DNA sequence: ATGCGTGCAAAGTCTTTGCAGCTTC
DNA sequence: GAAGCTGCAAAGACTTTGCACGCAT
């Protein structure tokens, strides 16, 4: 994973886009900064982001949001999370030491974040073995929380 | 994760279902055995499974397949994989030493499996800390394969 | 000036659900 | 018998796409 992307500036984004023949737009800038200002550990679905922007008076269409998050995920700026819920969530793809993983309760859908540096090390090693460049690595532990263990179903 | 589920018998499945007030059916038995006979490392989407069964002359409806794989995933018999593609894949949730993880190329969608016991250990420790019972843990490394690195987009 | 990006609405894909009849416990 | 299951078709949720216009380069 590349250098600190939390401090990723609009200029840096523009440079990276232009390098590939793409363009900087106000929408893209707003979306990037929204993710940068998100409290650590919070992740948004496309729809979450849409409504959050609406509330801030930013009218960005859902289509643009879908297109943008997918683009940024491909660029390695966002990480695409697939937790138990049926839709994808996005959050900034952060370098150590902010990089984290998820523990999910299959019954209650509770999600707990945790950090662990060994995982990144392991991932790096595996990727090297196959000649892959690592963009992101996610350990998802699926289990049953204490509350879930008490429920019948 | 519980004891060896590769050798999970129809009777064991029935017992587990009945214990929760559910029932054993021919469809469920066929689906379980299909996953058990899958070569290690192969995983199926609902649709894959549907067509594979059709070819074997087993006419099980797509609805039933969706219902069954979800049920078995909740029971911890199958693991639900969300790799890069847009739909879910399923495979037997196997204990050590068959348990494995995935390295995915974001550009070509190539998927490589790998094993690593440390991950299960780490997961167990994290889960213990929060009082969770572990059903499954999946490390997904997203990156770019050598071939992918050569492509423009 | 070129051609990428946006918004809108329509179309798609994968998945879930209501219901009648059948099956399992 | 009662209640869960299946299959079918229809409905749903989320995501993608075609097109005309506007905007970044």
CSV table of C-alpha atoms (C1' of nucleotides) in Angstrom, one decimal:
chain,number,residue,atom,x,y,z
A,1,UNK,CA,0.0,0.0,0.0
A,2,UNK,CA,1.2,3.4,-0.9
A,3,UNK,CA,2.2,6.4,1.3
A,4,UNK,CA,-0.2,8.2,3.6
A,5,UNK,CA,-3.5,8.7,1.8
A,6,UNK,CA,-5.3,10.3,4.7
A,7,UNK,CA,-3.6,13.5,3.8
A,8,UNK,CA,-4.3,13.0,0.2
A,9,UNK,CA,-4.9,16.5,-1.3
A,10,UNK,CA,-7.3,17.5,-4.1
A,11,UNK,CA,-4.2,18.3,-6.1
A,12,UNK,CA,-2.8,14.9,-5.6
A,13,UNK,CA,-6.0,13.4,-6.8
A,14,UNK,CA,-6.1,15.6,-9.8
A,15,UNK,CA,-2.6,14.7,-10.7
A,16,UNK,CA,-3.3,11.1,-10.5
A,17,UNK,CA,-6.5,11.4,-12.5
A,18,UNK,CA,-4.8,13.4,-15.2
A,19,UNK,CA,-2.0,11.0,-15.5
A,20,UNK,CA,-4.5,8.5,-16.7
A,21,UNK,CA,-6.4,10.9,-19.0
A,22,UNK,CA,-9.2,11.4,-16.5
A,23,UNK,CA,-10.4,14.6,-15.0
A,24,UNK,CA,-10.8,16.3,-11.7
A,25,UNK,CA,-14.3,17.5,-10.9
A,26,UNK,CA,-16.0,19.2,-8.0
A,27,UNK,CA,-18.0,16.1,-7.3
A,28,UNK,CA,-14.9,14.0,-7.0
A,29,UNK,CA,-13.3,16.5,-4.7
A,30,UNK,CA,-16.3,16.6,-2.4
A,31,UNK,CA,-16.5,12.8,-2.3
A,32,UNK,CA,-12.9,12.4,-1.4
A,33,UNK,CA,-13.1,14.9,1.3
A,34,UNK,CA,-16.2,13.4,2.8
A,35,UNK,CA,-14.3,10.1,3.2
A,36,UNK,CA,-11.3,11.9,4.7
A,37,UNK,CA,-13.5,13.6,7.3
A,38,UNK,CA,-15.3,10.4,8.3
A,39,UNK,CA,-14.5,9.3,11.9
A,40,UNK,CA,-12.1,6.4,11.9
A,41,UNK,CA,-14.0,3.2,11.6
A,42,UNK,CA,-17.1,4.6,9.9
A,43,UNK,CA,-17.9,3.3,6.4
A,44,UNK,CA,-20.5,4.4,4.0
A,45,UNK,CA,-22.7,2.7,1.3
A,46,UNK,CA,-23.4,4.5,-1.9
A,47,UNK,CA,-26.7,5.4,-0.6
A,48,UNK,CA,-25.4,6.6,2.8
A,49,UNK,CA,-23.0,8.9,1.0
A,50,UNK,CA,-25.8,10.1,-1.2
A,51,UNK,CA,-28.0,11.2,1.7
A,52,UNK,CA,-25.1,12.6,3.7
A,53,UNK,CA,-24.2,14.8,0.8
A,54,UNK,CA,-27.8,15.9,0.3
A,55,UNK,CA,-27.9,17.0,3.9
A,56,UNK,CA,-24.9,19.1,3.3
A,57,UNK,CA,-26.6,20.7,0.4
A,58,UNK,CA,-24.4,18.8,-2.1
A,59,UNK,CA,-26.5,17.5,-4.9
A,60,UNK,CA,-24.5,14.7,-6.4
A,61,UNK,CA,-26.5,12.1,-8.3
A,62,UNK,CA,-26.4,8.5,-7.2
A,63,UNK,CA,-25.0,7.5,-10.5
A,64,UNK,CA,-22.1,9.7,-10.1
A,65,UNK,CA,-21.5,8.4,-6.6
A,66,UNK,CA,-21.5,4.8,-7.8
A,67,UNK,CA,-19.1,5.7,-10.6
A,68,UNK,CA,-16.9,7.6,-8.3
A,69,UNK,CA,-16.5,5.2,-5.5
A,70,UNK,CA,-15.8,2.4,-8.0
A,71,UNK,CA,-13.2,4.5,-9.7
A,72,UNK,CA,-11.5,5.4,-6.4
A,73,UNK,CA,-11.6,1.8,-5.3
A,74,UNK,CA,-9.8,0.9,-8.5
A,75,UNK,CA,-7.3,3.6,-7.8
A,76,UNK,CA,-6.6,2.2,-4.4
A,77,UNK,CA,-7.9,5.3,-2.6
A,78,UNK,CA,-11.0,3.6,-1.2
A,79,UNK,CA,-11.4,0.1,0.1
A,80,UNK,CA,-14.5,-1.7,-0.8
A,81,UNK,CA,-15.9,-3.7,2.1
A,82,UNK,CA,-18.4,-6.5,1.9
A,83,UNK,CA,-19.5,-7.3,5.3
A,84,UNK,CA,-22.6,-9.3,6.1
A,85,UNK,CA,-25.0,-6.8,4.7
A,86,UNK,CA,-26.1,-7.1,1.1
A,87,UNK,CA,-24.5,-3.9,-0.2
A,88,UNK,CA,-21.0,-2.7,-0.4
A,89,UNK,CA,-19.5,-0.1,1.9
A,90,UNK,CA,-16.6,2.1,1.3
A,91,UNK,CA,-14.0,3.8,3.5
A,92,UNK,CA,-10.6,5.4,3.0
A,93,UNK,CA,-7.9,2.8,2.3
A,94,UNK,CA,-5.5,3.8,5.0
A,95,UNK,CA,-1.9,2.8,5.5
A,96,UNK,CA,-0.5,1.5,8.8
A,97,UNK,CA,-1.2,2.2,11.5
A,98,UNK,CA,-4.8,3.1,10.7
A,99,UNK,CA,-5.4,0.1,8.6
A,100,UNK,CA,-7.9,-2.3,10.2
A,101,UNK,CA,-10.0,-5.4,9.9
A,102,UNK,CA,-13.5,-6.5,10.8
A,103,UNK,CA,-15.1,-8.9,13.2
A,104,UNK,CA,-18.8,-9.4,12.2
A,105,UNK,CA,-21.6,-11.0,14.1
A,106,UNK,CA,-23.6,-13.2,11.7
A,107,UNK,CA,-26.7,-12.9,13.9
A,108,UNK,CA,-26.9,-9.3,15.0
A,109,UNK,CA,-24.7,-7.8,12.2
A,110,UNK,CA,-22.6,-6.0,14.8
A,111,UNK,CA,-19.3,-5.0,13.4
A,112,UNK,CA,-16.2,-4.5,15.5
A,113,UNK,CA,-13.0,-3.1,14.1
A,114,UNK,CA,-9.6,-4.2,15.1
A,115,UNK,CA,-6.0,-3.6,14.1
A,116,UNK,CA,-3.3,-6.1,13.5
A,117,UNK,CA,0.0,-5.5,11.8
A,118,UNK,CA,0.9,-9.2,11.3
A,119,UNK,CA,-1.9,-9.4,8.7
A,120,UNK,CA,-0.3,-6.8,6.5
A,121,UNK,CA,3.0,-8.5,6.8
A,122,UNK,CA,1.5,-11.9,5.9
A,123,UNK,CA,-0.3,-10.4,3.0
A,124,UNK,CA,2.7,-8.7,1.7
A,125,UNK,CA,4.6,-12.0,1.8
A,126,UNK,CA,1.9,-13.9,0.1
A,127,UNK,CA,1.6,-11.3,-2.6
A,128,UNK,CA,5.3,-11.2,-3.2
A,129,UNK,CA,5.3,-14.9,-3.7
A,130,UNK,CA,2.9,-14.6,-6.7
A,131,UNK,CA,4.3,-11.3,-8.0
A,132,UNK,CA,1.2,-9.4,-7.0
A,133,UNK,CA,1.2,-5.7,-5.9
A,134,UNK,CA,-0.9,-5.3,-2.8
A,135,UNK,CA,-3.7,-2.7,-2.8
A,136,UNK,CA,-5.5,-3.8,0.2
A,137,UNK,CA,-6.0,-6.7,2.6
A,138,UNK,CA,-9.0,-7.4,4.7
A,139,UNK,CA,-9.4,-10.0,7.3
A,140,UNK,CA,-13.0,-10.6,8.0
A,141,UNK,CA,-13.9,-12.8,11.0
A,142,UNK,CA,-17.4,-14.0,10.9
A,143,UNK,CA,-18.8,-15.3,14.1
A,144,UNK,CA,-21.5,-14.9,16.7
A,145,UNK,CA,-21.4,-12.2,19.3
A,146,UNK,CA,-22.3,-12.8,22.9
A,147,UNK,CA,-25.7,-11.3,22.3
A,148,UNK,CA,-26.2,-13.4,19.2
A,149,UNK,CA,-25.4,-16.5,21.1
A,150,UNK,CA,-28.3,-15.9,23.4
A,151,UNK,CA,-30.8,-15.6,20.5
A,152,UNK,CA,-32.7,-18.5,19.3
A,153,UNK,CA,-32.2,-18.2,15.6
B,1,UNK,CA,-14.7,-23.7,13.9
B,2,UNK,CA,-16.1,-27.1,14.6
B,3,UNK,CA,-14.6,-30.6,13.9
B,4,UNK,CA,-14.1,-32.0,10.4
B,5,UNK,CA,-17.0,-31.0,8.2
B,6,UNK,CA,-15.6,-32.5,5.0
B,7,UNK,CA,-16.9,-35.8,6.2
B,8,UNK,CA,-20.2,-34.3,7.3
B,9,UNK,CA,-22.8,-37.0,6.7
B,10,UNK,CA,-26.4,-36.6,5.6
B,11,UNK,CA,-27.3,-37.9,9.0
B,12,UNK,CA,-25.3,-35.3,10.8
B,13,UNK,CA,-27.0,-32.6,8.7
B,14,UNK,CA,-30.4,-34.0,9.5
B,15,UNK,CA,-29.6,-34.1,13.2
B,16,UNK,CA,-28.4,-30.5,13.2
B,17,UNK,CA,-31.5,-29.4,11.2
B,18,UNK,CA,-33.9,-31.2,13.4
B,19,UNK,CA,-32.4,-29.8,16.5
B,20,UNK,CA,-33.5,-26.4,15.3
B,21,UNK,CA,-36.9,-27.5,14.2
B,22,UNK,CA,-35.9,-27.7,10.5
B,23,UNK,CA,-36.1,-30.5,8.1
B,24,UNK,CA,-33.9,-32.7,6.0
B,25,UNK,CA,-34.9,-32.8,2.3
B,26,UNK,CA,-33.5,-34.5,-0.8
B,27,UNK,CA,-32.5,-31.1,-2.2
B,28,UNK,CA,-30.5,-30.2,0.9
B,29,UNK,CA,-28.7,-33.5,0.7
B,30,UNK,CA,-27.8,-33.1,-2.9
B,31,UNK,CA,-26.5,-29.6,-2.4
B,32,UNK,CA,-24.4,-30.6,0.6
B,33,UNK,CA,-22.8,-33.5,-1.3
B,34,UNK,CA,-22.2,-31.3,-4.4
B,35,UNK,CA,-20.0,-29.0,-2.2
B,36,UNK,CA,-18.4,-32.0,-0.6
B,37,UNK,CA,-17.4,-33.4,-4.0
B,38,UNK,CA,-16.1,-30.1,-5.3
B,39,UNK,CA,-12.3,-30.1,-6.0
B,40,UNK,CA,-10.5,-28.2,-3.3
B,41,UNK,CA,-10.4,-24.5,-4.1
B,42,UNK,CA,-13.4,-24.4,-6.3
B,43,UNK,CA,-16.3,-22.3,-5.3
B,44,UNK,CA,-19.7,-21.9,-6.8
B,45,UNK,CA,-22.2,-19.1,-7.2
B,46,UNK,CA,-25.9,-19.8,-6.8
B,47,UNK,CA,-26.2,-19.9,-10.5
B,48,UNK,CA,-23.2,-22.1,-11.1
B,49,UNK,CA,-24.7,-24.6,-8.7
B,50,UNK,CA,-28.0,-24.4,-10.4
B,51,UNK,CA,-26.6,-25.2,-13.8
B,52,UNK,CA,-24.3,-27.9,-12.5
B,53,UNK,CA,-27.2,-29.6,-10.9
B,54,UNK,CA,-29.2,-29.3,-14.1
B,55,UNK,CA,-26.5,-31.1,-15.9
B,56,UNK,CA,-26.6,-33.9,-13.4
B,57,UNK,CA,-30.3,-34.2,-14.0
B,58,UNK,CA,-31.1,-32.7,-10.6
B,59,UNK,CA,-33.8,-30.1,-11.0
B,60,UNK,CA,-33.6,-27.9,-8.0
B,61,UNK,CA,-35.0,-24.4,-8.4
B,62,UNK,CA,-32.9,-21.4,-8.1
B,63,UNK,CA,-35.0,-20.2,-5.1
B,64,UNK,CA,-34.3,-23.3,-3.2
B,65,UNK,CA,-30.6,-23.0,-4.0
B,66,UNK,CA,-30.5,-19.4,-2.7
B,67,UNK,CA,-32.4,-20.5,0.4
B,68,UNK,CA,-30.2,-23.5,1.0
B,69,UNK,CA,-26.8,-21.9,0.6
B,70,UNK,CA,-27.8,-19.1,2.9
B,71,UNK,CA,-29.1,-21.5,5.5
B,72,UNK,CA,-26.0,-23.6,5.3
B,73,UNK,CA,-23.8,-20.5,5.6
B,74,UNK,CA,-25.7,-19.5,8.7
B,75,UNK,CA,-25.2,-23.0,10.1
B,76,UNK,CA,-21.5,-22.6,9.4
B,77,UNK,CA,-21.4,-25.4,6.9
B,78,UNK,CA,-20.6,-23.2,3.9
B,79,UNK,CA,-18.6,-20.1,3.7
B,80,UNK,CA,-19.8,-17.2,1.8
B,81,UNK,CA,-17.1,-15.6,-0.3
B,82,UNK,CA,-17.2,-12.1,-1.7
B,83,UNK,CA,-14.4,-11.8,-4.0
B,84,UNK,CA,-14.2,-9.1,-6.6
B,85,UNK,CA,-17.1,-10.2,-8.7
B,86,UNK,CA,-20.5,-8.9,-8.0
B,87,UNK,CA,-22.1,-12.0,-6.8
B,88,UNK,CA,-21.4,-14.3,-3.9
B,89,UNK,CA,-19.7,-17.6,-4.1
B,90,UNK,CA,-19.9,-20.5,-1.7
B,91,UNK,CA,-17.7,-23.4,-0.7
B,92,UNK,CA,-17.4,-25.8,2.2
B,93,UNK,CA,-16.3,-24.2,5.3
B,94,UNK,CA,-13.4,-26.5,6.1
B,95,UNK,CA,-11.3,-26.8,9.3
B,96,UNK,CA,-7.5,-26.8,9.3
B,97,UNK,CA,-5.6,-27.8,7.4
B,98,UNK,CA,-7.9,-27.2,4.4
B,99,UNK,CA,-9.0,-23.8,5.4
B,100,UNK,CA,-7.7,-21.2,3.0
B,101,UNK,CA,-7.7,-17.6,2.0
B,102,UNK,CA,-7.7,-15.6,-1.3
B,103,UNK,CA,-5.5,-13.4,-3.2
B,104,UNK,CA,-7.4,-11.5,-5.9
B,105,UNK,CA,-6.3,-9.5,-8.9
B,106,UNK,CA,-8.4,-6.4,-9.2
B,107,UNK,CA,-7.7,-6.1,-12.9
B,108,UNK,CA,-7.9,-9.6,-14.2
B,109,UNK,CA,-10.1,-11.1,-11.5
B,110,UNK,CA,-7.6,-14.0,-11.1
B,111,UNK,CA,-8.0,-15.7,-7.7
B,112,UNK,CA,-5.3,-17.6,-6.0
B,113,UNK,CA,-5.8,-19.6,-2.9
B,114,UNK,CA,-3.4,-19.8,-0.1
B,115,UNK,CA,-3.2,-21.3,3.4
B,116,UNK,CA,-1.9,-19.8,6.5
B,117,UNK,CA,-2.4,-21.0,10.0
B,118,UNK,CA,-1.4,-17.8,11.7
B,119,UNK,CA,-4.6,-16.2,10.5
B,120,UNK,CA,-6.9,-18.6,12.2
B,121,UNK,CA,-4.9,-18.1,15.4
B,122,UNK,CA,-5.1,-14.4,15.2
B,123,UNK,CA,-8.8,-14.6,14.5
B,124,UNK,CA,-9.4,-16.8,17.4
B,125,UNK,CA,-7.6,-14.4,19.7
B,126,UNK,CA,-9.5,-11.4,18.5
B,127,UNK,CA,-12.8,-13.2,18.8
B,128,UNK,CA,-12.0,-14.3,22.3
B,129,UNK,CA,-11.3,-10.8,23.3
B,130,UNK,CA,-14.8,-9.7,22.4
B,131,UNK,CA,-16.5,-12.9,23.4
B,132,UNK,CA,-17.4,-13.9,19.9
B,133,UNK,CA,-17.6,-17.5,18.7
B,134,UNK,CA,-15.7,-17.9,15.4
B,135,UNK,CA,-17.5,-19.4,12.4
B,136,UNK,CA,-15.1,-18.5,9.7
B,137,UNK,CA,-12.3,-16.1,8.9
B,138,UNK,CA,-11.3,-14.9,5.5
B,139,UNK,CA,-8.3,-12.9,4.6
B,140,UNK,CA,-8.7,-11.4,1.2
B,141,UNK,CA,-5.8,-9.7,-0.4
B,142,UNK,CA,-6.7,-7.4,-3.2
B,143,UNK,CA,-3.9,-6.5,-5.5
B,144,UNK,CA,-2.7,-6.5,-9.0
B,145,UNK,CA,-1.3,-9.6,-10.6
B,146,UNK,CA,1.8,-9.5,-12.9
B,147,UNK,CA,-0.5,-9.7,-15.9
B,148,UNK,CA,-2.6,-6.9,-14.6
B,149,UNK,CA,0.3,-4.7,-14.0
B,150,UNK,CA,1.1,-4.8,-17.7
B,151,UNK,CA,-2.4,-3.7,-18.7
B,152,UNK,CA,-3.2,-0.1,-19.3
B,153,UNK,CA,-6.4,0.2,-17.3
C,1,DA,C1',-12.3,22.3,-29.4
C,2,DT,C1',-12.2,17.7,-27.7
C,3,DG,C1',-13.9,14.3,-25.1
C,4,DC,C1',-14.6,13.0,-20.3
C,5,DG,C1',-18.2,13.5,-16.5
C,6,DT,C1',-22.7,14.3,-14.8
C,7,DG,C1',-27.7,13.7,-14.2
C,8,DC,C1',-31.7,11.6,-15.4
C,9,DA,C1',-34.4,7.8,-16.4
C,10,DA,C1',-34.5,3.3,-18.0
C,11,DA,C1',-32.6,-1.2,-17.9
C,12,DG,C1',-30.0,-4.9,-15.6
C,13,DT,C1',-28.4,-8.3,-12.4
C,14,DC,C1',-28.7,-10.9,-8.6
C,15,DT,C1',-31.6,-12.2,-4.8
C,16,DT,C1',-35.8,-12.5,-2.1
C,17,DT,C1',-40.7,-13.4,-1.4
C,18,DG,C1',-45.9,-14.8,-1.7
C,19,DC,C1',-48.5,-18.6,-2.4
C,20,DA,C1',-50.3,-23.3,-3.4
C,21,DG,C1',-49.2,-27.8,-3.0
C,22,DC,C1',-46.1,-31.4,-1.3
C,23,DT,C1',-43.1,-33.5,2.3
C,24,DT,C1',-41.1,-34.4,6.7
C,25,DC,C1',-41.4,-35.0,11.6
D,1,DG,C1',-51.8,-33.3,11.3
D,2,DA,C1',-48.9,-29.3,11.7
D,3,DA,C1',-45.3,-26.9,10.1
D,4,DG,C1',-41.5,-26.6,7.2
D,5,DC,C1',-40.0,-26.8,2.1
D,6,DT,C1',-40.2,-26.4,-2.8
D,7,DG,C1',-41.2,-24.3,-7.3
D,8,DC,C1',-43.0,-20.8,-9.9
D,9,DA,C1',-43.6,-16.2,-11.0
D,10,DA,C1',-43.5,-11.8,-9.5
D,11,DA,C1',-41.4,-8.3,-6.8
D,12,DG,C1',-37.3,-6.1,-4.7
D,13,DA,C1',-32.8,-4.0,-3.8
D,14,DC,C1',-28.9,-2.4,-5.5
D,15,DT,C1',-26.1,-1.1,-9.4
D,16,DT,C1',-25.1,0.0,-14.2
D,17,DT,C1',-25.9,2.2,-18.6
D,18,DG,C1',-27.5,5.3,-22.8
D,19,DC,C1',-27.9,9.8,-23.9
D,20,DA,C1',-27.7,14.8,-24.2
D,21,DC,C1',-25.6,18.6,-22.1
D,22,DG,C1',-22.0,20.8,-19.5
D,23,DC,C1',-17.3,21.3,-18.0
D,24,DA,C1',-12.2,20.3,-17.5
D,25,DT,C1',-8.1,20.1,-20.2
